[in-house]
């Protein structure tokens, strides 16, 4: 797992290793600055060979920039530094003085070059950029050369990913020690480009685990295996409560996602008016009334081991009072369940069994009584609020999975291929299948997000456009095979 920390946590990690362990801060700066230079050499050699301008602020981020400039100059790259402060003190002052002693020339403006290095502000920025800094960041953004950011793009909040006045988009961000939350939330995730983490030895000072989240890697996740003696009933029985005449496809896609995830049996409760021509023949259908929207029958839910509730239920309209009341009762039942889409309005009160909710930003805003913009402004905080007594999967770039008492999980798979109608219905079915198979709620959401996104990535590798949700469902099984 890759740890994710806040700016305050990073400062504390630095303090522990410098003050408690006695390692001079300039030693950390030297490791960090060499990491920046190596990333430039390894990934941007051609651009750097045409000339590099390193724009340095007056603090430690500027010190990292001066150090990187020194390494690049030693390796023969034509490099210049642009000073945004009259003097630099402390470790940054030492790095600046060494650059001067080496004869690294000064750049007085952002003129012709092949690569720009943004070393103006680090993770400590807490207010809007102004004055000359605002102008220089604007010049960086407007310059034709690509930008490599040191630790974090200047002007970006390290905790929320919000832009504090101005921010120049980077093609690569070389960050130190750990991922920062702001690099994983929009618009930070879009502005930081590719992320490279340089290990500067902070783990030596972190016995208590100062982090707010983690990013799983492929080797961290394990798909639940079936035993040699498994049979259909021992592999779970999922009830999918979904669909309407207007949105029959949502129910079908949820069922396809569930089957791909290996649940033993799938039953679909849907109104008789739903059009089910594309429903897999393996799915058993339960009559949910004669109309075009569901009428909840009196079912013995104890015959099922998991529930997936919501895709397409309202047919584009608010749920009827009767159906809403029925779903509220289902929510309070002890059977593991995922509530999605139209059923999210029924996810109220303290459940007695494992629960997962799967809102996108707009749905999360309604649940939290805030605006979608407020959700996106601090996705980590929103996910934590949504997970008051349940697991919340907050959809979007770098989907978040939050559960009380657990580190928030940041899903690294998926991309624009998922931005198609019905992909969330497939995800709902996969989560439901895992719950029905006995996987705990947090792990079910985490695994489902991974394989769902990995399926989209697999398709995108073949071509960039034209995929639909049913294609994602078809690719789920191969993504599971990777785990």
Short mmCIF file of C-alpha atoms in Angstrom, two decimals:
data_model
loop_
_atom_site.label_atom_id
_atom_site.label_comp_id
_atom_site.label_asym_id
_atom_site.label_seq_id
_atom_site.Cartn_x
_atom_site.Cartn_y
_atom_site.Cartn_z
CA UNK A 1 0.00 0.00 0.00
CA UNK A 2 1.23 3.48 -0.83
CA UNK A 3 0.61 5.87 2.09
CA UNK A 4 -1.12 9.22 1.56
CA UNK A 5 -0.48 12.06 4.01
CA UNK A 6 -1.55 15.63 4.67
CA UNK A 7 0.79 18.63 4.68
CA UNK A 8 0.75 18.69 8.50
CA UNK A 9 1.62 15.01 8.67
CA UNK A 10 4.52 15.54 6.26
CA UNK A 11 5.85 18.36 8.42
CA UNK A 12 5.69 16.12 11.46
CA UNK A 13 7.51 13.33 9.62
CA UNK A 14 10.25 15.80 8.67
CA UNK A 15 10.46 17.05 12.25
CA UNK A 16 10.80 13.56 13.67
CA UNK A 17 13.64 12.55 11.40
CA UNK A 18 15.50 15.86 11.76
CA UNK A 19 14.96 16.63 15.47
CA UNK A 20 14.28 13.23 17.03
CA UNK A 21 16.65 11.13 14.96
CA UNK A 22 19.22 13.86 14.38
CA UNK A 23 19.53 13.67 10.59
CA UNK A 24 20.31 17.14 9.18
CA UNK A 25 17.53 18.56 7.05
CA UNK A 26 19.91 19.29 4.20
CA UNK A 27 20.51 15.54 3.89
CA UNK A 28 16.81 15.06 3.12
CA UNK A 29 16.95 18.01 0.70
CA UNK A 30 19.90 16.44 -1.09
CA UNK A 31 18.07 13.14 -1.58
CA UNK A 32 14.94 14.96 -2.76
CA UNK A 33 16.76 17.24 -5.19
CA UNK A 34 18.66 14.36 -6.74
CA UNK A 35 15.33 12.53 -7.17
CA UNK A 36 13.97 15.50 -9.13
CA UNK A 37 17.06 15.61 -11.33
CA UNK A 38 16.91 11.85 -11.96
CA UNK A 39 13.24 12.05 -12.93
CA UNK A 40 14.09 14.80 -15.43
CA UNK A 41 17.00 12.80 -16.81
CA UNK A 42 14.95 9.61 -17.06
CA UNK A 43 11.69 11.01 -18.43
CA UNK A 44 12.46 14.41 -19.98
CA UNK A 45 15.98 14.09 -21.33
CA UNK A 46 15.27 15.50 -24.79
CA UNK A 47 13.45 18.55 -23.45
CA UNK A 48 16.11 19.15 -20.80
CA UNK A 49 18.88 18.92 -23.38
CA UNK A 50 17.37 22.00 -25.05
CA UNK A 51 17.74 23.96 -21.81
CA UNK A 52 16.18 23.96 -18.34
CA UNK A 53 15.00 26.91 -16.28
CA UNK A 54 14.44 26.12 -12.59
CA UNK A 55 12.15 28.68 -10.93
CA UNK A 56 13.01 28.81 -7.23
CA UNK A 57 11.08 30.33 -4.35
CA UNK A 58 12.69 31.39 -1.10
CA UNK A 59 11.77 28.38 1.03
CA UNK A 60 12.70 24.71 1.14
CA UNK A 61 10.88 24.00 -2.12
CA UNK A 62 13.23 26.49 -3.74
CA UNK A 63 16.12 24.72 -2.02
CA UNK A 64 15.05 21.46 -3.66
CA UNK A 65 15.03 23.33 -6.96
CA UNK A 66 18.55 24.71 -6.48
CA UNK A 67 19.75 21.22 -5.59
CA UNK A 68 18.14 19.74 -8.71
CA UNK A 69 19.73 22.49 -10.83
CA UNK A 70 23.13 21.59 -9.41
CA UNK A 71 22.73 17.92 -10.28
CA UNK A 72 21.51 18.71 -13.79
CA UNK A 73 24.43 21.07 -14.37
CA UNK A 74 26.89 18.43 -13.15
CA UNK A 75 25.43 15.99 -15.68
CA UNK A 76 25.96 18.44 -18.52
CA UNK A 77 22.47 19.83 -19.01
CA UNK A 78 22.21 23.54 -19.90
CA UNK A 79 20.42 24.79 -16.80
CA UNK A 80 19.64 28.24 -15.38
CA UNK A 81 17.92 29.29 -12.16
CA UNK A 82 15.37 32.03 -11.69
CA UNK A 83 15.39 33.58 -8.20
CA UNK A 84 12.04 34.72 -6.81
CA UNK A 85 13.52 35.77 -3.45
CA UNK A 86 16.33 38.20 -2.74
CA UNK A 87 17.91 35.77 -0.30
CA UNK A 88 17.39 32.17 0.75
CA UNK A 89 18.13 31.05 4.30
CA UNK A 90 18.81 27.77 6.06
CA UNK A 91 19.25 24.66 3.96
CA UNK A 92 17.81 26.41 0.91
CA UNK A 93 20.45 29.12 1.30
CA UNK A 94 23.21 26.51 1.25
CA UNK A 95 21.84 24.92 -1.93
CA UNK A 96 21.57 28.35 -3.55
CA UNK A 97 25.14 29.24 -2.60
CA UNK A 98 26.49 26.00 -4.03
CA UNK A 99 24.69 26.72 -7.31
CA UNK A 100 26.34 30.11 -7.42
CA UNK A 101 29.78 28.66 -6.67
CA UNK A 102 29.31 26.20 -9.53
CA UNK A 103 28.55 29.06 -11.85
CA UNK A 104 24.96 28.02 -12.66
CA UNK A 105 23.69 31.07 -14.55
CA UNK A 106 20.65 33.11 -13.61
CA UNK A 107 17.54 33.39 -15.78
CA UNK A 108 15.87 36.79 -15.44
CA UNK A 109 12.80 35.77 -17.42
CA UNK A 110 11.14 32.66 -18.77
CA UNK A 111 12.64 32.87 -22.22
CA UNK A 112 13.32 30.06 -24.68
CA UNK A 113 13.98 26.66 -23.10
CA UNK A 114 12.98 23.03 -23.44
CA UNK A 115 11.81 22.40 -19.87
CA UNK A 116 10.63 24.40 -16.85
CA UNK A 117 10.98 23.27 -13.24
CA UNK A 118 8.45 24.66 -10.75
CA UNK A 119 10.13 24.94 -7.32
CA UNK A 120 8.24 27.98 -6.01
CA UNK A 121 5.92 26.71 -3.26
CA UNK A 122 5.77 23.33 -1.56
CA UNK A 123 3.12 21.66 0.55
CA UNK A 124 3.02 24.44 3.16
CA UNK A 125 1.03 26.90 1.02
CA UNK A 126 -2.21 27.75 2.84
CA UNK A 127 -3.43 30.98 1.24
CA UNK A 128 -4.05 32.32 -2.22
CA UNK A 129 -0.99 33.19 -4.27
CA UNK A 130 -0.55 36.89 -5.01
CA UNK A 131 1.87 39.53 -6.22
CA UNK A 132 4.88 38.57 -8.30
CA UNK A 133 4.34 34.89 -7.56
CA UNK A 134 0.92 35.01 -9.18
CA UNK A 135 2.44 36.56 -12.29
CA UNK A 136 5.26 34.03 -12.51
CA UNK A 137 2.91 31.06 -12.10
CA UNK A 138 0.77 32.54 -14.86
CA UNK A 139 3.87 32.81 -17.04
CA UNK A 140 4.72 29.16 -16.32
CA UNK A 141 1.23 28.12 -17.34
CA UNK A 142 1.42 30.13 -20.57
CA UNK A 143 4.92 29.02 -21.58
CA UNK A 144 5.16 26.49 -24.44
CA UNK A 145 7.67 24.32 -22.55
CA UNK A 146 6.46 21.51 -20.30
CA UNK A 147 6.63 21.91 -16.53
CA UNK A 148 8.03 19.50 -13.94
CA UNK A 149 6.73 20.30 -10.45
CA UNK A 150 8.85 19.84 -7.34
CA UNK A 151 6.86 18.03 -4.62
CA UNK A 152 3.56 19.63 -5.69
CA UNK A 153 2.54 22.11 -8.40
CA UNK A 154 2.88 25.59 -6.89
CA UNK A 155 -0.47 27.07 -5.94
CA UNK A 156 -2.10 23.70 -5.28
CA UNK A 157 -3.49 22.79 -1.86
CA UNK A 158 -1.64 19.70 -0.65
CA UNK A 159 -4.69 18.56 1.32
CA UNK A 160 -7.66 19.18 -0.98
CA UNK A 161 -6.29 19.60 -4.50
CA UNK A 162 -7.86 23.06 -4.76
CA UNK A 163 -6.12 25.84 -6.66
CA UNK A 164 -5.09 28.68 -4.36
CA UNK A 165 -5.16 31.58 -6.78
CA UNK A 166 -3.16 30.09 -9.65
CA UNK A 167 -1.41 26.87 -10.60
CA UNK A 168 0.68 25.90 -13.61
CA UNK A 169 -0.21 22.42 -14.93
CA UNK A 170 2.71 19.98 -14.71
CA UNK A 171 3.51 17.10 -17.02
CA UNK A 172 5.28 15.37 -14.11
CA UNK A 173 5.22 15.97 -10.36
CA UNK A 174 8.15 14.58 -8.38
CA UNK A 175 6.82 14.35 -4.84
CA UNK A 176 8.79 13.46 -1.73
CA UNK A 177 8.32 10.68 0.79
CA UNK A 178 4.63 10.09 0.27
CA UNK A 179 1.69 10.88 -1.93
CA UNK A 180 -0.23 13.97 -0.86
CA UNK A 181 -4.01 13.97 -0.73
CA UNK A 182 -4.19 17.02 -3.01
CA UNK A 183 -2.45 15.14 -5.81
CA UNK A 184 -5.28 12.60 -5.85
CA UNK A 185 -8.31 14.92 -5.76
CA UNK A 186 -9.53 17.18 -8.54
CA UNK A 187 -8.38 19.52 -9.87
CA UNK A 188 -5.02 18.55 -8.40
CA UNK A 189 -5.04 15.13 -10.05
CA UNK A 190 -5.43 16.79 -13.44
CA UNK A 191 -2.84 19.49 -12.79
CA UNK A 192 -0.04 17.30 -11.42
CA UNK A 193 0.41 15.05 -14.47
CA UNK A 194 2.32 11.82 -13.87
CA UNK A 195 3.37 11.38 -10.23
CA UNK A 196 6.75 10.02 -9.19
CA UNK A 197 7.36 9.43 -5.48
CA UNK A 198 10.96 9.81 -4.30
CA UNK A 199 11.78 7.82 -1.16
CA UNK A 200 13.67 10.17 1.16
CA UNK A 201 13.68 7.79 4.15
CA UNK A 202 10.71 9.10 6.11
CA UNK A 203 9.60 5.60 7.14
CA UNK A 204 12.45 5.60 9.65
CA UNK A 205 10.63 8.32 11.60
CA UNK A 206 7.10 6.93 11.29
CA UNK A 207 6.40 4.04 13.66
CA UNK A 208 2.80 5.22 14.19
CA UNK A 209 1.73 5.55 10.56
CA UNK A 210 1.00 9.24 9.97
CA UNK A 211 -1.34 9.02 7.00
CA UNK A 212 -4.99 9.60 6.09
CA UNK A 213 -5.31 7.17 3.20
CA UNK A 214 -3.64 4.43 1.22
CA UNK A 215 -3.41 3.51 -2.44
CA UNK A 216 -3.49 -0.26 -2.99
CA UNK A 217 -1.15 -1.84 -5.47
CA UNK A 218 -1.95 -5.01 -7.37
CA UNK A 219 0.01 -7.21 -4.97
CA UNK A 220 -1.94 -5.85 -1.98
CA UNK A 221 -5.31 -7.21 -3.12
CA UNK A 222 -6.59 -10.78 -3.16
CA UNK A 223 -9.74 -11.88 -4.94
CA UNK A 224 -11.70 -14.45 -2.89
CA UNK A 225 -11.07 -17.94 -4.22
CA UNK A 226 -13.65 -20.71 -4.34
CA UNK A 227 -12.76 -23.90 -2.51
CA UNK A 228 -12.53 -27.17 -4.41
CA UNK A 229 -15.80 -28.27 -2.81
CA UNK A 230 -17.70 -25.07 -3.64
CA UNK A 231 -21.16 -25.22 -5.22
CA UNK A 232 -23.63 -22.60 -6.35
CA UNK A 233 -25.30 -22.16 -2.99
CA UNK A 234 -22.03 -21.94 -1.08
CA UNK A 235 -20.87 -19.17 -3.43
CA UNK A 236 -23.62 -16.76 -2.40
CA UNK A 237 -27.09 -15.81 -3.59
CA UNK A 238 -27.48 -12.15 -4.57
CA UNK A 239 -30.82 -10.40 -4.90
CA UNK A 240 -30.65 -7.47 -7.32
CA UNK A 241 -33.47 -4.98 -6.74
CA UNK A 242 -33.37 -2.83 -9.85
CA UNK A 243 -34.88 -1.70 -13.09
CA UNK A 244 -37.98 -0.08 -14.55
CA UNK A 245 -39.48 0.04 -18.01
CA UNK A 246 -37.47 3.16 -18.83
CA UNK A 247 -34.22 1.80 -17.35
CA UNK A 248 -34.30 -1.96 -17.79
CA UNK A 249 -30.69 -1.94 -18.92
CA UNK A 250 -29.50 -0.82 -15.48
CA UNK A 251 -30.87 -4.02 -13.93
CA UNK A 252 -29.34 -6.17 -16.67
CA UNK A 253 -25.92 -4.57 -16.29
CA UNK A 254 -25.96 -4.99 -12.51
CA UNK A 255 -26.75 -8.68 -12.96
CA UNK A 256 -23.96 -9.05 -15.52
CA UNK A 257 -21.50 -7.44 -13.12
CA UNK A 258 -22.59 -9.80 -10.34
CA UNK A 259 -22.22 -12.91 -12.49
CA UNK A 260 -18.78 -11.81 -13.66
CA UNK A 261 -17.73 -11.44 -10.01
CA UNK A 262 -18.42 -15.11 -9.32
CA UNK A 263 -21.53 -15.14 -7.15
CA UNK A 264 -23.25 -18.52 -7.22
CA UNK A 265 -26.84 -17.40 -7.81
CA UNK A 266 -28.44 -14.15 -8.95
CA UNK A 267 -32.12 -13.27 -8.61
CA UNK A 268 -33.54 -10.06 -10.05
CA UNK A 269 -36.52 -8.34 -8.48
CA UNK A 270 -37.88 -6.00 -11.14
CA UNK A 271 -41.30 -4.75 -12.34
CA UNK A 272 -43.13 -6.79 -14.95
CA UNK A 273 -43.00 -3.81 -17.30
CA UNK A 274 -39.20 -3.95 -17.48
CA UNK A 275 -37.76 -5.10 -20.81
CA UNK A 276 -35.40 -7.97 -20.08
CA UNK A 277 -34.50 -9.25 -23.54
CA UNK A 278 -30.78 -8.93 -22.80
CA UNK A 279 -30.90 -10.51 -19.34
CA UNK A 280 -28.42 -13.40 -18.95
CA UNK A 281 -30.31 -16.71 -18.82
CA UNK A 282 -28.59 -17.57 -15.53
CA UNK A 283 -30.58 -14.86 -13.70
CA UNK A 284 -33.81 -15.82 -11.94
CA UNK A 285 -36.56 -13.19 -12.12
CA UNK A 286 -38.94 -12.24 -9.30
CA UNK A 287 -42.09 -10.34 -10.23
CA UNK A 288 -42.11 -6.86 -8.76
CA UNK A 289 -45.64 -5.88 -9.74
CA UNK A 290 -47.44 -5.34 -13.02
CA UNK A 291 -46.47 -1.71 -13.60
CA UNK A 292 -43.48 0.00 -15.15
CA UNK A 293 -41.85 0.72 -11.77
CA UNK A 294 -41.27 -1.63 -8.87
CA UNK A 295 -43.84 -2.56 -6.29
CA UNK A 296 -41.95 -4.26 -3.47
CA UNK A 297 -43.45 -7.68 -2.67
CA UNK A 298 -43.29 -9.33 0.74
CA UNK A 299 -40.10 -11.35 0.38
CA UNK A 300 -38.20 -13.53 2.82
CA UNK A 301 -34.84 -11.80 2.47
CA UNK A 302 -33.16 -14.40 4.65
CA UNK A 303 -32.98 -16.70 1.61
CA UNK A 304 -30.36 -14.35 0.12
CA UNK A 305 -26.79 -13.71 1.29
CA UNK A 306 -26.48 -10.25 -0.26
CA UNK A 307 -28.50 -7.43 -1.82
CA UNK A 308 -27.73 -4.94 -4.61
CA UNK A 309 -30.38 -2.24 -4.61
CA UNK A 310 -31.08 0.77 -6.79
CA UNK A 311 -29.94 0.75 -10.43
CA UNK A 312 -32.69 2.15 -12.65
CA UNK A 313 -35.42 1.78 -10.02
CA UNK A 314 -37.05 5.16 -10.50
CA UNK A 315 -36.95 5.24 -14.26
CA UNK A 316 -35.84 8.86 -14.10
CA UNK A 317 -38.46 9.89 -11.54
CA UNK A 318 -38.50 10.09 -7.73
CA UNK A 319 -39.38 6.86 -5.95
CA UNK A 320 -42.97 6.45 -4.81
CA UNK A 321 -43.60 6.84 -1.10
CA UNK A 322 -44.47 3.14 -0.82
CA UNK A 323 -41.31 1.94 -2.55
CA UNK A 324 -39.16 4.35 -0.55
CA UNK A 325 -40.64 3.05 2.72
CA UNK A 326 -39.98 -0.54 1.60
CA UNK A 327 -36.36 0.24 0.78
CA UNK A 328 -35.85 1.95 4.14
CA UNK A 329 -36.95 -1.32 5.77
CA UNK A 330 -34.57 -3.27 3.54
CA UNK A 331 -31.74 -0.91 4.56
CA UNK A 332 -32.33 -1.72 8.22
CA UNK A 333 -32.20 -5.48 7.58
CA UNK A 334 -29.08 -7.38 8.59
CA UNK A 335 -28.26 -8.88 5.18
CA UNK A 336 -25.10 -7.37 3.56
CA UNK A 337 -26.21 -4.84 0.95
CA UNK A 338 -25.04 -2.19 -1.48
CA UNK A 339 -27.35 0.75 -2.17
CA UNK A 340 -26.78 2.63 -5.40
CA UNK A 341 -28.38 5.30 -7.58
CA UNK A 342 -32.12 5.74 -6.90
CA UNK A 343 -31.93 3.73 -3.66
CA UNK A 344 -29.49 6.09 -1.98
CA UNK A 345 -32.36 8.19 -0.61
CA UNK A 346 -33.35 5.16 1.48
CA UNK A 347 -29.90 4.79 3.03
CA UNK A 348 -30.83 6.42 6.31
CA UNK A 349 -30.66 5.23 9.88
CA UNK A 350 -28.19 2.83 11.44
CA UNK A 351 -28.12 -0.51 9.61
CA UNK A 352 -27.67 -3.80 11.42
CA UNK A 353 -25.57 -5.43 8.70
CA UNK A 354 -22.70 -4.51 6.37
CA UNK A 355 -23.62 -1.64 4.05
CA UNK A 356 -21.98 0.03 1.06
CA UNK A 357 -23.26 3.17 -0.64
CA UNK A 358 -21.91 4.26 -4.04
CA UNK A 359 -22.69 7.94 -4.75
CA UNK A 360 -21.13 10.14 -7.38
CA UNK A 361 -20.45 13.78 -6.45
CA UNK A 362 -24.00 14.94 -7.19
CA UNK A 363 -25.59 12.16 -5.15
CA UNK A 364 -23.08 12.70 -2.34
CA UNK A 365 -24.02 16.37 -2.28
CA UNK A 366 -27.67 15.50 -1.76
CA UNK A 367 -26.84 13.06 1.02
CA UNK A 368 -24.67 15.65 2.79
CA UNK A 369 -26.93 18.66 2.03
CA UNK A 370 -24.12 20.55 0.32
CA UNK A 371 -23.28 21.37 -3.29
CA UNK A 372 -21.44 19.07 -5.71
CA UNK A 373 -18.74 21.74 -5.85
CA UNK A 374 -18.29 21.46 -2.09
CA UNK A 375 -17.93 17.68 -2.38
CA UNK A 376 -15.26 18.03 -5.05
CA UNK A 377 -13.50 20.77 -3.09
CA UNK A 378 -12.55 18.24 -0.37
CA UNK A 379 -13.32 14.71 -1.51
CA UNK A 380 -11.49 13.05 1.37
CA UNK A 381 -13.57 14.94 3.93
CA UNK A 382 -16.79 14.23 2.00
CA UNK A 383 -16.04 10.51 1.84
CA UNK A 384 -15.37 10.43 5.58
CA UNK A 385 -18.68 12.20 6.29
CA UNK A 386 -20.58 9.80 4.04
CA UNK A 387 -19.10 6.83 5.91
CA UNK A 388 -20.61 7.65 9.29
CA UNK A 389 -21.85 4.10 9.98
CA UNK A 390 -21.26 2.35 6.67
CA UNK A 391 -18.76 2.02 3.84
CA UNK A 392 -18.96 4.83 1.30
CA UNK A 393 -17.55 4.51 -2.21
CA UNK A 394 -17.32 8.04 -3.62
CA UNK A 395 -17.11 7.70 -7.38
CA UNK A 396 -14.89 9.84 -9.57
CA UNK A 397 -11.28 10.04 -10.59
CA UNK A 398 -9.33 8.16 -7.92
CA UNK A 399 -12.52 6.70 -6.39
CA UNK A 400 -12.44 6.79 -2.59
CA UNK A 401 -13.57 3.99 -0.29
CA UNK A 402 -14.12 5.14 3.30
CA UNK A 403 -15.16 3.06 6.32
CA UNK A 404 -15.25 4.12 10.00
CA UNK A 405 -12.06 3.07 11.74
CA UNK A 406 -10.21 2.32 8.48
CA UNK A 407 -7.84 4.29 6.32
CA UNK A 408 -9.57 5.66 3.24
CA UNK A 409 -8.61 3.63 0.17
CA UNK A 410 -7.83 5.49 -3.06
CA UNK A 411 -8.50 3.40 -6.14
CA UNK A 412 -5.77 3.86 -8.78
CA UNK A 413 -7.48 2.09 -11.69
CA UNK A 414 -10.01 3.35 -14.23
CA UNK A 415 -10.20 6.37 -16.46
CA UNK A 416 -12.39 8.07 -19.07
CA UNK A 417 -13.63 4.70 -20.34
CA UNK A 418 -15.79 4.53 -17.21
CA UNK A 419 -17.57 7.75 -18.22
CA UNK A 420 -20.40 5.94 -19.96
CA UNK A 421 -23.99 5.25 -18.97
CA UNK A 422 -24.39 2.03 -17.01
CA UNK A 423 -20.81 1.56 -15.82
CA UNK A 424 -21.91 2.32 -12.25
CA UNK A 425 -24.60 -0.36 -12.51
CA UNK A 426 -21.91 -2.92 -13.35
CA UNK A 427 -19.90 -1.77 -10.32
CA UNK A 428 -22.96 -2.13 -8.09
CA UNK A 429 -23.39 -5.72 -9.23
CA UNK A 430 -19.74 -6.55 -8.54
CA UNK A 431 -19.94 -5.10 -5.01
CA UNK A 432 -23.17 -6.99 -4.36
CA UNK A 433 -21.63 -10.25 -5.52
CA UNK A 434 -18.66 -9.84 -3.18
CA UNK A 435 -20.93 -9.03 -0.24
CA UNK A 436 -23.04 -12.09 -1.04
CA UNK A 437 -19.86 -14.18 -1.06
CA UNK A 438 -19.07 -13.04 2.49
CA UNK A 439 -16.44 -10.38 1.76
CA UNK A 440 -16.50 -7.53 4.35
CA UNK A 441 -17.92 -4.22 3.14
CA UNK A 442 -14.66 -2.24 2.92
CA UNK A 443 -12.82 -4.99 1.08
CA UNK A 444 -15.80 -5.61 -1.21
CA UNK A 445 -15.90 -1.96 -2.28
CA UNK A 446 -12.11 -1.79 -2.61
CA UNK A 447 -11.86 -4.95 -4.72
CA UNK A 448 -14.83 -4.02 -6.88
CA UNK A 449 -13.46 -0.55 -7.60
CA UNK A 450 -10.12 -2.06 -8.58
CA UNK A 451 -11.40 -4.70 -11.00
CA UNK A 452 -14.04 -2.36 -12.44
CA UNK A 453 -11.39 0.26 -13.18
CA UNK A 454 -8.88 -2.33 -14.38
CA UNK A 455 -11.48 -3.65 -16.83
CA UNK A 456 -11.84 -0.14 -18.25
CA UNK A 457 -8.05 0.22 -18.43
CA UNK A 458 -7.80 -3.07 -20.30
CA UNK A 459 -10.31 -1.82 -22.87
CA UNK A 460 -8.57 1.56 -23.19
CA UNK A 461 -5.32 -0.22 -24.02
CA UNK A 462 -7.04 -1.66 -27.07
CA UNK A 463 -8.62 1.60 -28.26
CA UNK A 464 -9.45 4.91 -26.66
CA UNK A 465 -13.11 5.34 -27.65
CA UNK A 466 -16.32 3.49 -28.35
CA UNK A 467 -16.61 1.26 -25.30
CA UNK A 468 -19.90 0.88 -23.44
CA UNK A 469 -20.89 -0.49 -20.04
CA UNK A 470 -21.61 -3.99 -21.34
CA UNK A 471 -18.02 -4.12 -22.63
CA UNK A 472 -16.81 -3.26 -19.14
CA UNK A 473 -18.91 -6.11 -17.72
CA UNK A 474 -17.37 -8.49 -20.25
CA UNK A 475 -13.84 -7.44 -19.21
CA UNK A 476 -14.41 -7.89 -15.45
CA UNK A 477 -13.45 -11.58 -15.41
CA UNK A 478 -10.05 -10.93 -17.00
CA UNK A 479 -9.37 -8.14 -14.51
CA UNK A 480 -10.19 -10.52 -11.66
CA UNK A 481 -7.66 -12.92 -13.12
CA UNK A 482 -4.95 -10.33 -12.55
CA UNK A 483 -5.60 -10.59 -8.79
#
